PDB file of C-alpha atoms and ligand atoms in Angstrom:
ATOM      1  CA  MET A  14       0.000   0.000   0.000  1.00  0.00           C
ATOM      2  CA  ASN A  15       1.431   3.429  -0.828  1.00  0.00           C
ATOM      3  CA  LYS A  16       1.677   6.267   1.709  1.00  0.00           C
ATOM      4  CA  PHE A  17      -1.421   8.053   0.392  1.00  0.00           C
ATOM      5  CA  ASP A  18      -3.597   4.947   0.745  1.00  0.00           C
ATOM      6  CA  GLU A  19      -2.253   4.353   4.247  1.00  0.00           C
ATOM      7  CA  TYR A  20      -2.905   7.970   5.195  1.00  0.00           C
ATOM      8  CA  LYS A  21      -6.485   7.786   3.918  1.00  0.00           C
ATOM      9  CA  LYS A  22      -7.145   4.551   5.758  1.00  0.00           C
ATOM     10  CA  GLU A  23      -5.887   6.041   9.005  1.00  0.00           C
ATOM     11  CA  ILE A  24      -7.941   9.250   8.658  1.00  0.00           C
ATOM     12  CA  GLU A  25     -11.082   7.281   7.839  1.00  0.00           C
ATOM     13  CA  ALA A  26     -10.523   4.936  10.802  1.00  0.00           C
ATOM     14  CA  ASN A  27     -10.043   7.802  13.283  1.00  0.00           C
ATOM     15  CA  HIS A  28     -12.568  10.307  11.898  1.00  0.00           C
ATOM     16  CA  LYS A  29     -15.950   8.751  11.163  1.00  0.00           C
ATOM     17  CA  GLU A  30     -17.201  12.214  10.160  1.00  0.00           C
ATOM     18  CA  TYR A  31     -14.846  12.296   7.176  1.00  0.00           C
ATOM     19  CA  MET A  32     -16.498  12.359   3.738  1.00  0.00           C
ATOM     20  CA  THR A  33     -15.830  13.153   0.107  1.00  0.00           C
ATOM     21  CA  LEU A  34     -18.453  15.095  -1.871  1.00  0.00           C
ATOM     22  CA  CYS A  35     -18.581  15.153  -5.648  1.00  0.00           C
ATOM     23  CA  VAL A  36     -19.725  18.423  -7.249  1.00  0.00           C
ATOM     24  CA  ASP A  37     -22.494  17.341  -9.639  1.00  0.00           C
ATOM     25  CA  ASP A  38     -22.899  20.708 -11.363  1.00  0.00           C
ATOM     26  CA  ASP A  39     -20.871  23.941 -11.457  1.00  0.00           C
ATOM     27  CA  VAL A  40     -21.415  25.684  -8.133  1.00  0.00           C
ATOM     28  CA  PHE A  41     -20.250  28.859  -6.380  1.00  0.00           C
ATOM     29  CA  LEU A  42     -18.640  28.275  -3.000  1.00  0.00           C
ATOM     30  CA  GLN A  43     -17.027  30.702  -0.626  1.00  0.00           C
ATOM     31  CA  ASN A  44     -13.253  30.551  -0.466  1.00  0.00           C
ATOM     32  CA  GLY A  45     -12.514  30.286   3.273  1.00  0.00           C
ATOM     33  CA  ASN A  46     -11.131  33.229   5.234  1.00  0.00           C
ATOM     34  CA  ASN A  47      -8.216  32.985   7.663  1.00  0.00           C
ATOM     35  CA  THR A  48      -7.353  29.381   6.956  1.00  0.00           C
ATOM     36  CA  SER A  49      -3.566  29.700   6.856  1.00  0.00           C
ATOM     37  CA  GLU A  50      -3.203  28.538  10.478  1.00  0.00           C
ATOM     38  CA  ARG A  51      -5.112  25.325   9.826  1.00  0.00           C
ATOM     39  CA  ASN A  52      -3.043  22.165   9.516  1.00  0.00           C
ATOM     40  CA  ALA A  53      -3.735  18.772   8.005  1.00  0.00           C
ATOM     41  CA  PRO A  54      -2.924  15.668  10.088  1.00  0.00           C
ATOM     42  CA  LYS A  55       0.635  14.308  10.177  1.00  0.00           C
ATOM     43  CA  GLY A  56       2.314  17.362   8.666  1.00  0.00           C
ATOM     44  CA  TYR A  57       0.754  16.880   5.242  1.00  0.00           C
ATOM     45  CA  SER A  58       0.167  19.894   3.021  1.00  0.00           C
ATOM     46  CA  TRP A  59      -3.499  20.433   2.160  1.00  0.00           C
ATOM     47  CA  ILE A  60      -2.874  19.480  -1.460  1.00  0.00           C
ATOM     48  CA  ASP A  61      -1.323  16.163  -0.387  1.00  0.00           C
ATOM     49  CA  TYR A  62      -4.235  15.685   2.010  1.00  0.00           C
ATOM     50  CA  TRP A  63      -6.577  16.151  -0.961  1.00  0.00           C
ATOM     51  CA  ARG A  64      -4.526  13.771  -3.131  1.00  0.00           C
ATOM     52  CA  ALA A  65      -4.657  11.087  -0.449  1.00  0.00           C
ATOM     53  CA  MET A  66      -8.340  11.477   0.397  1.00  0.00           C
ATOM     54  CA  SER A  67      -9.653  11.919  -3.170  1.00  0.00           C
ATOM     55  CA  GLY A  68      -7.632   8.962  -4.448  1.00  0.00           C
ATOM     56  CA  ASN A  69      -6.221  11.135  -7.268  1.00  0.00           C
ATOM     57  CA  HIS A  70      -2.489  10.847  -6.577  1.00  0.00           C
ATOM     58  CA  GLU A  71      -1.397  12.622  -9.768  1.00  0.00           C
ATOM     59  CA  SER A  72       1.144  15.428  -9.531  1.00  0.00           C
ATOM     60  CA  SER A  73      -0.425  17.227 -12.488  1.00  0.00           C
ATOM     61  CA  LEU A  74      -3.905  18.518 -11.583  1.00  0.00           C
ATOM     62  CA  GLU A  75      -6.455  21.091 -12.714  1.00  0.00           C
ATOM     63  CA  CYS A  76      -7.520  24.153 -10.748  1.00  0.00           C
ATOM     64  CA  SER A  77     -11.073  23.303  -9.586  1.00  0.00           C
ATOM     65  CA  SER A  78     -12.140  26.870 -10.323  1.00  0.00           C
ATOM     66  CA  CYS A  79     -10.413  28.227 -13.470  1.00  0.00           C
ATOM     67  CA  GLY A  80      -9.311  24.876 -14.931  1.00  0.00           C
ATOM     68  CA  LYS A  81      -5.645  25.867 -15.271  1.00  0.00           C
ATOM     69  CA  MET A  82      -3.032  23.086 -15.194  1.00  0.00           C
ATOM     70  CA  ILE A  83      -1.357  23.054 -11.795  1.00  0.00           C
ATOM     71  CA  PHE A  84       1.484  20.962 -10.389  1.00  0.00           C
ATOM     72  CA  VAL A  85       2.091  19.566  -6.932  1.00  0.00           C
ATOM     73  CA  ASP A  86       5.745  18.729  -7.476  1.00  0.00           C
ATOM     74  CA  GLU A  87       8.294  20.192  -9.850  1.00  0.00           C
ATOM     75  CA  ILE A  88       6.783  21.730 -12.989  1.00  0.00           C
ATOM     76  CA  PRO A  89       8.038  19.748 -16.029  1.00  0.00           C
ATOM     77  CA  GLN A  90      11.033  21.458 -17.697  1.00  0.00           C
ATOM     78  CA  MET A  91       9.297  21.678 -21.062  1.00  0.00           C
ATOM     79  CA  LEU A  92       6.379  23.578 -19.535  1.00  0.00           C
ATOM     80  CA  LYS A  93       8.684  25.850 -17.533  1.00  0.00           C
ATOM     81  CA  LYS A  94      10.314  26.791 -20.814  1.00  0.00           C
ATOM     82  CA  MET A  95       6.971  27.370 -22.481  1.00  0.00           C
ATOM     83  CA  TYR A  96       5.663  29.536 -19.631  1.00  0.00           C
ATOM     84  CA  GLY A  97       8.900  31.536 -19.826  1.00  0.00           C
ATOM     85  CA  LEU A  98       8.498  32.086 -23.560  1.00  0.00           C
ATOM     86  CA  MET A  99       4.901  33.177 -23.034  1.00  0.00           C
ATOM     87  CA  GLY A 100       5.975  35.601 -20.319  1.00  0.00           C
ATOM     88  CA  LEU A 101       4.003  33.703 -17.692  1.00  0.00           C
ATOM     89  CA  ASN A 102       5.088  33.275 -14.107  1.00  0.00           C
ATOM     90  CA  GLU A 103       5.475  29.538 -13.438  1.00  0.00           C
ATOM     91  CA  ASN A 104       4.581  30.118  -9.771  1.00  0.00           C
ATOM     92  CA  GLU A 105       1.016  30.684 -10.946  1.00  0.00           C
ATOM     93  CA  ASN A 106       0.916  26.958 -11.747  1.00  0.00           C
ATOM     94  CA  ILE A 107       1.646  25.626  -8.286  1.00  0.00           C
ATOM     95  CA  ALA A 108      -1.120  23.376  -6.937  1.00  0.00           C
ATOM     96  CA  LEU A 109      -2.571  24.362  -3.561  1.00  0.00           C
ATOM     97  CA  GLY A 110      -5.218  22.713  -1.407  1.00  0.00           C
ATOM     98  CA  GLY A 111      -7.864  25.427  -1.019  1.00  0.00           C
ATOM     99  CA  HIS A 112     -10.429  25.688   1.795  1.00  0.00           C
ATOM    100  CA  LEU A 113     -14.001  26.053   0.543  1.00  0.00           C
ATOM    101  CA  VAL A 114     -17.082  26.621   2.653  1.00  0.00           C
ATOM    102  CA  VAL A 115     -19.873  24.125   1.979  1.00  0.00           C
ATOM    103  CA  PRO A 116     -23.150  25.474   3.421  1.00  0.00           C
ATOM    104  CA  GLU A 117     -25.115  23.292   5.818  1.00  0.00           C
ATOM    105  CA  PRO A 118     -27.428  21.229   3.571  1.00  0.00           C
ATOM    106  CA  HIS A 119     -31.235  21.050   3.896  1.00  0.00           C
ATOM    107  CA  SER A 120     -31.102  17.268   3.866  1.00  0.00           C
ATOM    108  CA  HIS A 121     -28.580  15.945   6.310  1.00  0.00           C
ATOM    109  CA  ASN A 122     -26.808  13.230   4.398  1.00  0.00           C
ATOM    110  CA  TYR A 123     -23.649  15.332   4.586  1.00  0.00           C
ATOM    111  CA  SER A 124     -22.280  18.135   6.752  1.00  0.00           C
ATOM    112  CA  GLY A 125     -21.424  21.717   5.928  1.00  0.00           C
ATOM    113  CA  GLY A 126     -18.077  23.247   6.814  1.00  0.00           C
ATOM    114  CA  PHE A 127     -14.630  23.384   5.265  1.00  0.00           C
ATOM    115  CA  TYR A 128     -13.814  21.119   2.361  1.00  0.00           C
ATOM    116  CA  ILE A 129     -10.548  20.923   0.388  1.00  0.00           C
ATOM    117  CA  ALA A 130     -10.121  21.130  -3.391  1.00  0.00           C
ATOM    118  CA  PRO A 131      -7.095  21.830  -5.643  1.00  0.00           C
ATOM    119  CA  LEU A 132      -6.714  25.498  -6.610  1.00  0.00           C
ATOM    120  CA  CYS A 133      -4.138  27.630  -8.408  1.00  0.00           C
ATOM    121  CA  PRO A 134      -2.556  30.458  -6.356  1.00  0.00           C
ATOM    122  CA  LYS A 135      -4.732  33.104  -8.037  1.00  0.00           C
ATOM    123  CA  CYS A 136      -8.037  31.364  -7.269  1.00  0.00           C
ATOM    124  CA  ASN A 137      -6.825  30.367  -3.808  1.00  0.00           C
ATOM    125  CA  GLY A 138      -6.056  34.031  -3.155  1.00  0.00           C
ATOM    126  CA  GLN A 139      -9.704  35.084  -3.623  1.00  0.00           C
ATOM    127  CA  GLN A 140     -10.353  34.749   0.094  1.00  0.00           C
ATOM    128  CA  GLY A 141     -13.846  35.419   1.371  1.00  0.00           C
ATOM    129  CA  LYS A 142     -15.193  35.541  -2.184  1.00  0.00           C
ATOM    130  CA  ASN A 143     -17.513  33.113  -3.896  1.00  0.00           C
ATOM    131  CA  ILE A 144     -15.623  31.269  -6.611  1.00  0.00           C
ATOM    132  CA  LYS A 145     -16.910  28.887  -9.228  1.00  0.00           C
ATOM    133  CA  ILE A 146     -16.135  25.236  -8.584  1.00  0.00           C
ATOM    134  CA  LYS A 147     -16.314  22.980 -11.587  1.00  0.00           C
ATOM    135  CA  LYS A 148     -18.606  20.035 -12.014  1.00  0.00           C
ATOM    136  CA  GLY A 149     -16.804  16.777 -11.184  1.00  0.00           C
ATOM    137  CA  THR A 150     -14.584  18.254  -8.458  1.00  0.00           C
ATOM    138  CA  ALA A 151     -13.982  16.002  -5.454  1.00  0.00           C
ATOM    139  CA  LEU A 152     -14.388  17.995  -2.237  1.00  0.00           C
ATOM    140  CA  CYS A 153     -12.632  16.355   0.709  1.00  0.00           C
ATOM    141  CA  ARG A 154     -13.941  17.274   4.151  1.00  0.00           C
ATOM    142  CA  GLU A 155     -11.286  19.021   6.178  1.00  0.00           C
ATOM    143  CA  ILE A 156      -9.971  17.180   9.217  1.00  0.00           C
ATOM    144  CA  ALA A 157      -7.718  19.714  10.918  1.00  0.00           C
ATOM    145  CA  VAL A 158      -5.278  19.214  13.778  1.00  0.00           C
ATOM    146  CA  ASP A 159      -3.741  21.737  16.197  1.00  0.00           C
TER     147      ASP A 159
HETATM  148 ZN1   ZN B 214      -7.472  28.800 -10.766  1.00  0.00          ZN
END
């Protein structure tokens, strides 16, 4: 079993309230305010938390809001070159685990609160604003530790 699968198994065993929601149509969700002090269990970054819990372990992802290609690890050399030629800042393509506020539902088959999805730095920076989240996005309920 790889480290992401082990991590997921442990979180699910210790936090019965954990759940993954799938966005079934484009939706606007509030980008959480003041979330920088919140930490994922076991020193994981929020994007690695999302990778483990969603089961999508890829390093190359899509921003859940604007659809831009974003990277968890090193950006491939070829793309770095291309971004340079296009005058783009490669740091805009770093994958971050963003905190989104899911409102308390009318039917209680899931809970409201913070959920994590992959975002580019620009979309992640829209704190307190409602941002579009694309259909098909996996939202992973935040389990935070002190
Ligand atoms: Zn984006």
